[in-house]
């Protein structure tokens, strides 16, 4: 070949090499197995070990699920049916299902109301999550939902949620009207108007308490997975706006605003949630007038919201910091004021960057709502630990109950996580 | 540097004063970035500011629309004094357009939305009218067909032209350019410069920080050379390039024109 070398320096191809199939051992399953599972002695050992562990786990799990029984009224009947077959006693889940979902104090003939509220949730949430594909008026469903759900779950006169809704609505309109004269003036005016409407509404609702009345259910009666969902949904939805305000406040040039936000965030992040819940449960009572009936759920919601808004604020601060300074300058140079450039330019981008972090906090927060079981509220975990496991019927049925709790939580959390990944893909604008 | 204005007698330059900077000083911490700046810009004037990096030229034009705060002296833009009064600052910013080295388009908005955002929210223009204006200016910078794309899908030169159109949609009386071509590939510089030349021909008052000396020769009425935070020399482009007086200017010109 050496004699052709001189010509091969300058080279022009005149024939095309036809494509040919790869050698047999380089394709298909065999190649994949060789490359991924048995590429070396160490890898082979790990593969075999992994298979053994998987086998060991499944050989326990599958008979437990397949041989399990869903009938039976207590653990003794369960044991008779199972006859030592190694199956699970899922009868407890079947029998106590309503309690797992609603707690043991919610009147059973009223369970349709929270169930309806839950079903309506699927009408109310999509407009917020998928607004880019839906007409704008559907957002009204989302706006009405919190008040409707409150009325369905707690009952009482419909005037109460109506007046709260009116207070929010008119408070916002006042704010929007007066905002031009200054953000703080607008905010204060909005709060004053809202408070006035709530005060009037309290009087009216007291006077006409039979109007549009559903049987009232006390907060104490809320329990089961319903309580986790209520706390999770309310606290996440409240803590995002508060988190935004805290994050912006922390960047503020006004020393008092900035100082307040920094102290608040650092304090809340520095204490465990459980201590805040104890504060909500016990300590707040000392500060309130003795006959003030300050709802326990409301206190817990305030504490969890405080807690998660501090975390969300830090996540959003990260998003704000990730934006190039040029974005702020471009907004300024076009003459947009602070509120406009935040709302139109900075926050949409910062929030997009913050989605994974916010979802992380939201999922963590939702699972943390089970901590209320420690302050003797009967959420899903509280129900299992308390009334169900300590009953004579089902004492000792741990695995099945905790597995049910895991599946319930996993379903919701996995759904949130999948949605957030979809949303991130939707919001990607760099290449379509 | 008590140099008086040596305006070339271009037809478009009027006697009306657009920007008046008197005795302006600025510090970053203890670092004195701008020293005793005196500058009067007539309406319709095209000024090119050049100088080595760190000489304060960007800082100077960023002071004019209050992206940077000056600590001493006065800046009067279009008759409005620049103080810490937010109303005045917002008024000036809506009258003064600015283009940045890195374009700073809003990546989450389409090209059209980028252009209509400020007219709708600051000028309270109806959406439809704002869109018509935006399309007019997008046509002017020759990219109307990209109106519904996102900035990330455009080339650098196209993005910078959109940035110019975005500023023009506010109908500014003065345009500031902060190294508009420095982040562009060589092939794209021309399309941006052409847009700027077109703007200059229409009589826009322009202050432009740039190293494009060809552009300076072609459109500027006045070239300002800055070094170490001071205006070292200013003159008509012809005399500035052919007959620089200050040693520092000579050195700078020999370095950038030397190859």
XYZ file of C-alpha atoms in Angstrom:
691
model
C 0.000 0.000 0.000
C 2.936 2.283 0.514
C 3.153 3.122 -3.172
C -0.381 4.518 -3.160
C 0.398 6.777 -0.243
C 1.645 9.557 -2.401
C -1.686 9.788 -4.192
C -3.788 9.430 -1.040
C -2.734 12.780 0.357
C -4.925 14.458 -2.183
C -8.038 12.377 -2.198
C -11.351 12.491 -4.028
C -13.919 9.790 -3.411
C -15.493 8.476 -6.603
C -17.522 5.550 -5.239
C -19.850 5.465 -2.262
C -19.449 2.795 0.414
C -22.834 1.040 0.771
C -24.155 0.738 4.330
C -23.872 -2.782 5.785
C -25.475 -4.344 8.874
C -23.354 -4.453 12.043
C -21.767 -7.778 13.181
C -24.354 -10.023 14.833
C -22.980 -9.964 18.364
C -23.145 -6.180 18.382
C -26.929 -5.869 18.180
C -30.081 -6.793 20.035
C -30.666 -8.085 23.510
C -27.399 -9.963 23.812
C -25.375 -6.849 23.179
C -27.486 -4.848 25.627
C -27.073 -7.477 28.340
C -23.353 -7.739 27.735
C -22.834 -3.998 27.839
C -25.121 -3.088 30.675
C -25.164 -6.081 32.993
C -22.005 -8.156 32.449
C -19.386 -5.777 31.122
C -16.830 -6.920 33.712
C -16.423 -9.211 36.744
C -17.446 -6.472 39.221
C -20.462 -5.588 37.139
C -21.485 -9.221 36.832
C -21.326 -9.727 40.600
C -23.445 -6.619 41.181
C -25.983 -7.775 38.606
C -26.338 -11.186 40.262
C -26.580 -9.605 43.713
C -29.227 -7.205 42.456
C -31.244 -10.019 40.949
C -31.058 -11.963 44.223
C -32.276 -8.962 46.223
C -35.107 -8.328 43.758
C -36.097 -11.992 43.932
C -36.028 -11.963 47.703
C -38.218 -8.846 47.876
C -40.729 -10.042 45.289
C -40.961 -13.534 46.794
C -42.178 -11.866 49.965
C -44.341 -9.200 48.370
C -46.188 -11.149 45.705
C -47.710 -13.849 47.956
C -48.576 -11.124 50.472
C -50.567 -9.240 47.858
C -51.958 -12.183 45.878
C -53.000 -14.334 48.849
C -54.323 -11.357 50.806
C -57.942 -11.143 51.833
C -60.239 -8.170 51.445
C -63.069 -9.613 53.510
C -63.384 -10.125 57.219
C -64.579 -7.923 60.055
C -61.597 -8.110 62.383
C -58.105 -9.508 62.631
C -59.261 -12.890 63.957
C -61.527 -13.488 60.962
C -58.652 -12.431 58.774
C -56.363 -15.012 60.334
C -58.964 -17.735 59.864
C -59.384 -16.899 56.201
C -55.646 -16.673 55.574
C -54.708 -19.867 57.452
C -51.070 -18.868 57.542
C -50.804 -18.479 53.765
C -48.638 -15.404 54.219
C -51.213 -13.123 52.594
C -52.039 -9.631 53.815
C -55.091 -8.748 55.822
C -56.378 -6.047 53.508
C -59.800 -6.385 55.045
C -58.776 -3.623 57.419
C -58.343 -1.232 54.521
C -61.704 -2.225 53.063
C -63.529 -2.008 56.352
C -61.956 1.242 57.576
C -61.701 2.907 54.161
C -64.232 5.668 54.999
C -62.343 6.358 58.221
C -59.018 6.498 56.420
C -60.500 9.056 54.069
C -62.714 11.164 56.333
C -61.666 10.435 59.908
C -63.966 8.922 62.497
C -65.876 12.027 63.548
C -67.191 13.321 60.243
C -70.899 12.352 60.145
C -71.150 9.437 57.737
C -74.372 10.684 56.147
C -72.558 13.917 55.204
C -69.552 12.260 53.593
C -70.988 13.038 50.166
C -70.146 16.686 50.741
C -66.349 16.411 51.010
C -66.502 13.744 48.273
C -68.325 16.206 46.022
C -65.790 18.881 46.939
C -63.030 16.474 45.954
C -64.661 15.692 42.611
C -65.179 19.407 41.939
C -61.474 19.883 42.588
C -60.890 18.205 39.244
C -62.996 20.903 37.603
C -61.343 23.717 39.517
C -57.678 22.798 39.175
C -57.284 22.307 35.387
C -58.042 25.961 34.528
C -55.132 27.028 36.724
C -52.759 24.352 35.512
C -53.651 24.200 31.824
C -54.835 27.750 31.167
C -52.895 27.855 27.912
C -55.318 25.314 26.416
C -58.588 26.502 27.937
C -60.743 29.609 27.505
C -60.049 32.269 30.098
C -63.511 32.196 31.679
C -62.751 28.734 33.100
C -60.534 30.505 35.624
C -63.781 31.644 37.263
C -64.306 27.988 38.263
C -60.966 28.024 40.059
C -61.838 31.314 41.733
C -65.217 30.119 43.001
C -63.954 26.730 44.113
C -62.298 27.552 47.473
C -65.488 29.169 48.764
C -67.709 26.408 47.448
C -65.443 23.737 48.910
C -65.423 25.498 52.273
C -69.212 25.589 52.275
C -69.476 21.925 51.298
C -66.973 20.645 53.847
C -67.771 22.833 56.844
C -71.413 23.560 56.074
C -73.249 26.457 57.707
C -74.899 29.312 55.869
C -73.708 30.010 52.351
C -73.566 33.690 53.287
C -70.242 33.215 55.077
C -68.240 32.046 52.031
C -70.120 34.538 49.841
C -69.076 37.443 52.027
C -65.499 36.212 52.232
C -65.474 35.977 48.430
C -66.918 39.481 48.150
C -64.293 40.755 50.575
C -61.507 39.242 48.469
C -63.051 40.570 45.254
C -63.675 44.127 46.429
C -60.429 44.206 48.369
C -58.639 43.372 45.136
C -60.556 45.948 43.090
C -59.798 48.640 45.645
C -56.153 47.648 45.553
C -56.089 47.714 41.748
C -57.724 51.166 41.647
C -55.470 52.761 44.243
C -52.255 50.893 43.391
C -51.266 53.701 40.996
C -50.896 56.041 43.954
C -48.513 53.648 45.596
C -48.341 49.946 46.279
C -48.556 50.209 50.075
C -51.468 52.673 50.005
C -53.315 50.338 47.641
C -52.592 47.322 49.804
C -53.800 49.027 52.991
C -56.953 50.345 51.300
C -57.678 46.863 49.940
C -57.249 45.289 53.371
C -59.502 47.909 54.996
C -62.257 47.336 52.439
C -61.976 43.546 52.797
C -62.068 43.759 56.584
C -65.136 46.015 56.462
C -66.987 43.592 54.203
C -66.083 40.653 56.436
C -67.303 42.561 59.487
C -70.628 43.436 57.823
C -70.829 39.907 56.455
C -70.369 38.463 59.947
C -73.354 40.489 61.180
C -75.531 39.569 58.194
C -74.582 35.881 58.292
C -75.357 35.826 62.019
C -78.774 37.370 61.356
C -79.729 35.100 58.451
C -77.907 31.967 59.568
C -80.577 29.734 58.040
C -80.095 31.072 54.539
C -78.623 28.461 52.195
C -77.795 26.325 55.186
C -75.981 22.999 55.161
C -75.589 21.097 58.408
C -72.476 22.531 60.051
C -69.519 20.258 60.792
C -66.924 21.371 63.306
C -63.257 21.568 62.463
C -62.538 18.966 65.129
C -64.431 16.435 63.034
C -62.127 16.779 60.030
C -59.819 13.842 59.685
C -58.312 11.153 57.528
C -56.745 11.758 54.153
C -59.271 14.553 53.657
C -57.511 16.558 56.372
C -54.129 16.000 54.696
C -55.580 17.145 51.380
C -57.229 20.216 52.917
C -54.045 21.249 54.702
C -51.824 20.451 51.736
C -53.905 22.247 49.105
C -54.695 25.300 51.227
C -51.162 25.732 52.553
C -49.458 25.257 49.183
C -51.798 27.673 47.434
C -51.355 30.265 50.167
C -47.635 29.870 50.577
C -46.789 30.538 46.914
C -48.044 34.160 46.941
C -46.573 34.717 50.411
C -43.324 33.130 49.275
C -43.184 35.505 46.288
C -43.746 38.520 48.534
C -41.073 37.341 50.975
C -38.583 36.693 48.175
C -39.179 40.132 46.667
C -39.057 41.686 50.126
C -35.731 40.084 50.788
C -34.360 41.793 47.665
C -35.935 45.109 48.573
C -33.901 48.257 49.032
C -36.157 49.337 51.890
C -34.271 48.298 55.034
C -37.331 47.638 57.196
C -39.041 45.444 54.606
C -35.814 43.614 53.879
C -35.010 43.183 57.558
C -38.441 41.802 58.334
C -38.274 39.305 55.479
C -34.758 38.133 56.329
C -35.597 37.659 60.017
C -38.849 35.883 59.218
C -37.306 33.520 56.667
C -34.252 32.700 58.741
C -36.314 32.208 61.897
C -38.854 29.926 60.286
C -36.191 27.907 58.493
C -34.321 27.561 61.742
C -37.086 25.868 63.710
C -38.667 22.452 63.138
C -42.232 22.424 61.809
C -43.332 20.300 64.713
C -42.463 23.039 67.207
C -44.518 25.522 65.182
C -47.412 23.088 65.285
C -47.120 22.797 69.062
C -47.120 26.574 69.194
C -50.304 26.555 67.108
C -51.845 23.942 69.340
C -50.901 25.121 72.799
C -49.039 28.373 73.018
C -51.292 30.507 70.819
C -54.100 29.854 73.248
C -52.222 31.837 75.915
C -51.985 34.891 73.701
C -55.608 34.867 72.603
C -58.457 36.122 74.763
C -59.846 33.226 76.819
C -63.150 32.976 74.994
C -61.734 33.515 71.527
C -62.716 30.505 69.485
C -59.789 30.416 67.120
C -60.196 27.333 65.022
C -57.435 24.744 65.432
C -57.313 23.954 61.711
C -56.980 27.657 60.974
C -54.084 27.914 63.446
C -52.396 24.901 61.897
C -52.930 26.329 58.399
C -51.305 29.598 59.479
C -48.288 27.799 60.918
C -47.753 25.431 57.988
C -48.211 28.306 55.539
C -45.643 30.388 57.406
C -43.285 27.454 57.356
C -43.592 26.594 53.688
C -43.708 30.188 52.481
C -40.258 30.722 54.000
C -38.936 27.749 52.041
C -40.707 28.771 48.852
C -39.332 32.297 49.286
C -35.815 30.898 49.249
C -36.546 28.796 46.175
C -37.921 31.834 44.349
C -34.986 33.929 45.502
C -32.799 31.410 43.718
C -34.905 31.897 40.585
C -34.627 35.672 40.879
C -30.867 35.459 41.316
C -30.573 33.259 38.229
C -32.009 35.958 35.973
C -29.405 38.102 34.247
C -29.275 41.681 35.501
C -30.070 42.778 31.945
C -33.673 41.666 32.345
C -34.192 44.105 35.214
C -32.399 46.833 33.263
C -34.420 46.239 30.100
C -37.622 46.578 32.116
C -36.350 49.742 33.785
C -35.148 51.264 30.539
C -38.593 50.814 28.971
C -40.132 52.833 31.791
C -41.956 49.956 33.513
C -42.389 50.592 37.212
C -41.338 48.124 39.895
C -44.645 46.275 40.161
C -44.994 46.018 36.387
C -41.511 44.766 35.708
C -41.816 42.208 38.505
C -45.191 40.953 37.347
C -44.563 40.996 33.614
C -40.864 40.279 33.237
C -39.077 39.060 36.335
C -41.551 36.780 38.091
C -42.738 34.810 35.039
C -39.125 33.872 34.346
C -38.076 33.409 37.962
C -41.122 31.247 38.683
C -40.349 29.090 35.662
C -36.838 28.489 36.947
C -38.232 27.817 40.413
C -40.790 25.186 39.381
C -38.712 22.129 40.393
C -37.866 23.712 43.733
C -41.433 24.804 44.435
C -42.753 21.353 43.578
C -40.132 19.876 45.865
C -41.346 22.067 48.717
C -45.002 21.390 47.864
C -44.547 17.618 47.873
C -42.538 17.776 51.098
C -45.139 20.027 52.660
C -47.979 17.732 51.655
C -46.264 14.819 53.362
C -45.424 16.967 56.378
C -49.120 17.549 56.970
C -49.049 14.121 58.622
C -47.163 15.781 61.489
C -50.477 17.156 62.726
C -51.112 13.656 64.070
C -48.646 14.577 66.808
C -50.864 17.392 68.045
C -53.767 14.966 68.255
C -55.466 15.710 64.981
C -56.706 12.589 63.258
C -55.312 12.850 59.777
C -54.507 9.703 57.804
C -51.519 8.860 59.987
C -53.359 9.955 63.129
C -56.267 7.697 62.211
C -54.043 4.677 61.676
C -51.936 5.235 64.778
C -54.916 6.110 66.917
C -58.425 4.808 66.449
C -57.650 1.981 64.032
C -54.533 0.317 65.421
C -55.672 0.735 68.997
C -59.053 -0.800 68.339
C -59.437 -4.392 69.498
C -60.597 -5.350 66.015
C -57.471 -4.416 64.146
C -54.628 -4.172 66.675
C -51.452 -5.379 65.021
C -52.335 -4.940 61.340
C -49.445 -2.590 60.581
C -48.188 -3.435 57.095
C -51.477 -3.277 55.291
C -52.494 0.049 56.793
C -49.170 1.780 56.240
C -49.023 0.402 52.706
C -52.431 1.927 52.042
C -51.235 5.255 53.454
C -48.110 5.098 51.277
C -50.131 4.390 48.155
C -52.503 7.283 48.826
C -49.655 9.732 49.367
C -47.609 8.349 46.511
C -50.479 8.738 44.047
C -50.890 12.415 44.839
C -47.187 13.256 45.046
C -46.297 11.391 41.872
C -49.111 13.198 40.078
C -47.750 16.566 41.211
C -44.265 15.634 40.119
C -45.391 14.465 36.670
C -47.411 17.646 36.182
C -44.468 19.842 37.046
C -42.262 18.083 34.518
C -44.928 18.528 31.856
C -45.256 22.194 32.780
C -41.519 22.731 32.458
C -41.608 21.302 28.932
C -44.576 23.538 28.063
C -42.850 26.684 29.274
C -39.663 26.064 27.369
C -39.444 28.861 24.813
C -35.890 28.579 23.546
C -36.583 26.068 20.779
C -39.951 24.874 19.578
C -11.797 69.721 30.225
C -13.658 72.853 29.280
C -14.283 71.925 25.723
C -17.272 73.661 24.217
C -19.528 71.960 21.788
C -18.148 71.793 18.324
C -21.257 70.780 16.484
C -20.953 70.097 12.833
C -23.491 72.076 10.898
C -25.594 69.076 9.973
C -29.055 69.962 8.751
C -30.856 67.816 11.272
C -29.273 69.271 14.365
C -31.400 71.927 16.006
C -30.531 74.420 18.710
C -32.854 72.699 21.115
C -30.990 70.951 23.918
C -31.842 67.262 24.362
C -29.476 66.303 27.158
C -27.500 68.565 29.420
C -24.956 67.053 31.785
C -23.163 69.446 34.112
C -20.281 68.690 36.375
C -21.393 65.113 36.901
C -19.428 62.780 39.145
C -19.989 59.171 40.032
C -18.257 56.747 42.355
C -18.518 52.981 42.746
C -17.711 52.770 46.428
C -14.504 54.746 46.642
C -13.668 54.278 42.955
C -14.184 57.489 40.998
C -15.684 56.225 37.713
C -16.954 59.452 36.174
C -15.124 62.708 36.787
C -16.511 66.174 36.074
C -18.484 65.197 33.021
C -19.865 68.156 31.054
C -21.829 67.280 27.960
C -24.570 69.005 26.029
C -26.405 67.116 23.329
C -28.520 69.019 20.797
C -31.677 67.496 19.429
C -30.893 65.424 16.345
C -27.251 64.993 17.226
C -25.520 61.629 16.755
C -22.720 61.114 19.211
C -20.329 58.194 19.279
C -18.516 57.557 22.542
C -15.401 55.420 22.446
C -12.540 54.622 24.736
C -10.718 51.734 26.383
C -12.702 49.323 28.549
C -13.246 50.610 32.045
C -13.123 54.219 30.881
C -16.690 54.840 32.067
C -18.360 55.233 28.673
C -21.122 52.692 29.371
C -21.593 54.088 32.850
C -22.009 57.553 31.361
C -24.874 56.649 29.067
C -26.434 54.439 31.732
C -26.551 57.477 34.001
C -28.671 59.287 31.428
C -31.643 56.973 31.978
C -30.834 56.391 35.643
C -29.826 52.753 35.320
C -26.860 54.040 37.321
C -27.142 56.712 39.952
C -24.801 59.681 39.851
C -23.738 61.299 43.090
C -22.822 64.820 42.029
C -23.793 67.307 39.350
C -26.914 67.513 37.271
C -28.389 65.683 34.306
C -31.321 67.254 32.481
C -32.989 65.093 29.865
C -35.564 66.756 27.631
C -36.095 69.452 30.218
C -36.677 66.977 33.015
C -34.033 67.022 35.741
C -32.859 63.593 36.822
C -33.215 63.391 40.573
C -34.151 60.627 42.947
C -37.801 61.498 42.231
C -39.237 58.283 40.798
C -41.778 60.187 38.699
C -39.053 62.044 36.853
C -37.052 58.863 36.408
C -40.028 57.006 34.927
C -40.816 59.959 32.666
C -37.248 60.104 31.375
C -37.059 56.357 30.879
C -40.197 56.323 28.796
C -38.726 59.091 26.581
C -35.286 57.534 26.231
C -34.833 54.229 24.419
C -31.903 51.970 25.149
C -30.236 49.055 23.399
C -27.886 46.790 25.283
C -24.839 44.785 24.341
C -26.657 41.540 25.174
C -30.010 42.656 23.686
C -31.903 41.826 26.902
C -35.044 40.739 25.099
C -37.607 39.040 27.310
C -37.164 35.347 26.497
C -40.584 34.290 27.814
C -42.442 36.609 25.436
C -42.772 36.495 21.669
C -41.109 39.141 19.523
C -44.428 40.933 19.126
C -45.140 40.788 22.863
C -41.656 42.109 23.564
C -42.493 45.116 21.429
C -45.997 45.773 22.745
C -45.325 45.239 26.457
C -44.139 48.727 27.363
C -46.571 50.650 25.100
C -49.489 48.728 26.608
C -48.433 48.984 30.252
C -46.571 52.277 30.368
C -48.268 54.310 27.637
C -51.658 52.576 28.137
C -51.945 52.117 24.376
C -54.802 49.814 23.330
C -53.462 46.360 22.471
C -54.489 46.482 18.844
C -52.882 49.841 18.235
C -49.724 48.736 20.042
C -49.531 45.669 17.820
C -49.900 47.763 14.688
C -47.123 50.075 15.847
C -44.974 47.075 16.705
C -45.482 45.550 13.274
C -44.613 48.892 11.677
C -41.290 49.019 13.479
C -40.606 45.311 12.997
C -41.042 45.897 9.292
C -38.700 48.811 9.544
C -35.979 46.612 11.049
C -36.893 44.011 8.415
C -38.113 41.130 10.578
C -41.930 41.277 10.501
C -42.098 37.560 9.657
C -40.520 36.612 12.995
C -43.167 38.399 15.069
C -44.598 35.272 16.647
C -41.326 33.548 17.413
C -39.458 33.686 20.687
C -36.158 35.565 21.055
C -34.274 32.303 21.588
C -35.154 31.251 18.049
C -33.557 34.293 16.423
C -29.954 35.022 15.521
C -28.004 37.619 17.452
C -28.335 40.242 14.748
C -32.071 39.692 14.502
C -32.402 39.902 18.282
C -30.575 43.211 18.372
C -32.810 44.591 15.633
C -35.848 43.468 17.632
C -34.370 45.251 20.641
C -34.120 48.422 18.572
C -37.712 47.997 17.374
C -38.822 47.407 20.962
C -37.288 50.706 22.017
C -38.768 52.529 19.022
C -42.258 51.313 19.892
C -42.146 53.669 22.867
C -41.602 56.525 20.386
C -38.501 57.722 22.207
C -36.982 61.148 21.531
C -33.499 59.944 22.376
C -31.832 56.570 21.800
C -28.910 55.210 23.790
C -26.832 52.344 22.415
C -24.491 50.478 24.748
C -22.064 48.558 22.515
C -24.888 47.207 20.348
C -22.631 45.178 18.066
C -19.991 43.900 20.493
C -21.711 40.579 21.145
C -22.440 39.858 17.480
C -20.769 37.654 14.906
C -18.958 39.686 12.243
C -21.544 38.757 9.628
C -24.373 40.219 11.691
C -22.816 43.515 12.628
C -23.725 45.098 9.320
C -27.457 44.443 9.549
C -27.583 46.110 12.960
C -25.447 49.061 11.854
C -27.664 49.527 8.790
C -30.684 49.796 11.062
C -28.892 52.351 13.207
C -27.803 54.367 10.187
C -31.398 54.408 8.952
C -32.454 55.687 12.364
C -29.791 58.381 12.268
C -30.936 59.507 8.849
C -34.412 60.068 10.245
C -33.004 62.548 12.702
C -33.082 60.542 15.924
C -30.937 61.926 18.726
C -28.461 59.124 19.385
C -25.717 58.431 21.899
C -23.780 55.381 20.945
C -21.003 53.600 22.761
C -19.274 51.618 20.053
C -15.956 50.653 18.558
C -17.334 50.626 15.019
C -15.217 53.440 13.679
C -16.706 53.130 10.203
C -20.096 53.803 11.706
C -18.701 56.758 13.639
C -17.236 58.257 10.453
C -20.438 57.759 8.528
C -23.129 58.976 10.892
C -21.701 60.746 13.925
C -21.745 64.498 14.292
C -19.347 64.214 17.149
C -16.990 61.595 18.522
C -16.144 61.600 22.201
C -13.096 59.806 23.548
C -13.144 58.859 27.214
C -10.393 57.559 29.424
C -10.246 57.001 33.176
C -13.703 58.444 33.696
C -13.049 61.699 31.897
C -13.904 63.132 28.520
C -10.436 63.403 27.024
C -11.248 64.643 23.569
C -14.254 65.366 21.438
C -14.479 66.546 17.894
C -16.157 66.065 14.549
C -15.341 62.600 13.236
C -13.162 63.916 10.414
C -10.837 65.905 12.665
C -11.062 63.330 15.434
C -9.728 60.510 13.313
C -7.292 62.449 11.147
C -5.967 64.890 13.659
C -6.294 63.687 17.256
C -4.770 66.109 19.765
C -4.415 64.196 23.018
C -1.627 61.595 23.370
C -4.025 59.065 24.872
C -6.396 59.470 21.933
C -3.583 59.002 19.459
C -2.489 55.810 21.197
C -6.054 54.457 21.306
C -6.699 55.237 17.653
C -3.412 53.735 16.565
C -4.315 50.567 18.412
C -7.821 50.107 17.062
C -7.134 51.326 13.541
C -3.663 49.830 13.347
C -4.584 46.543 11.759
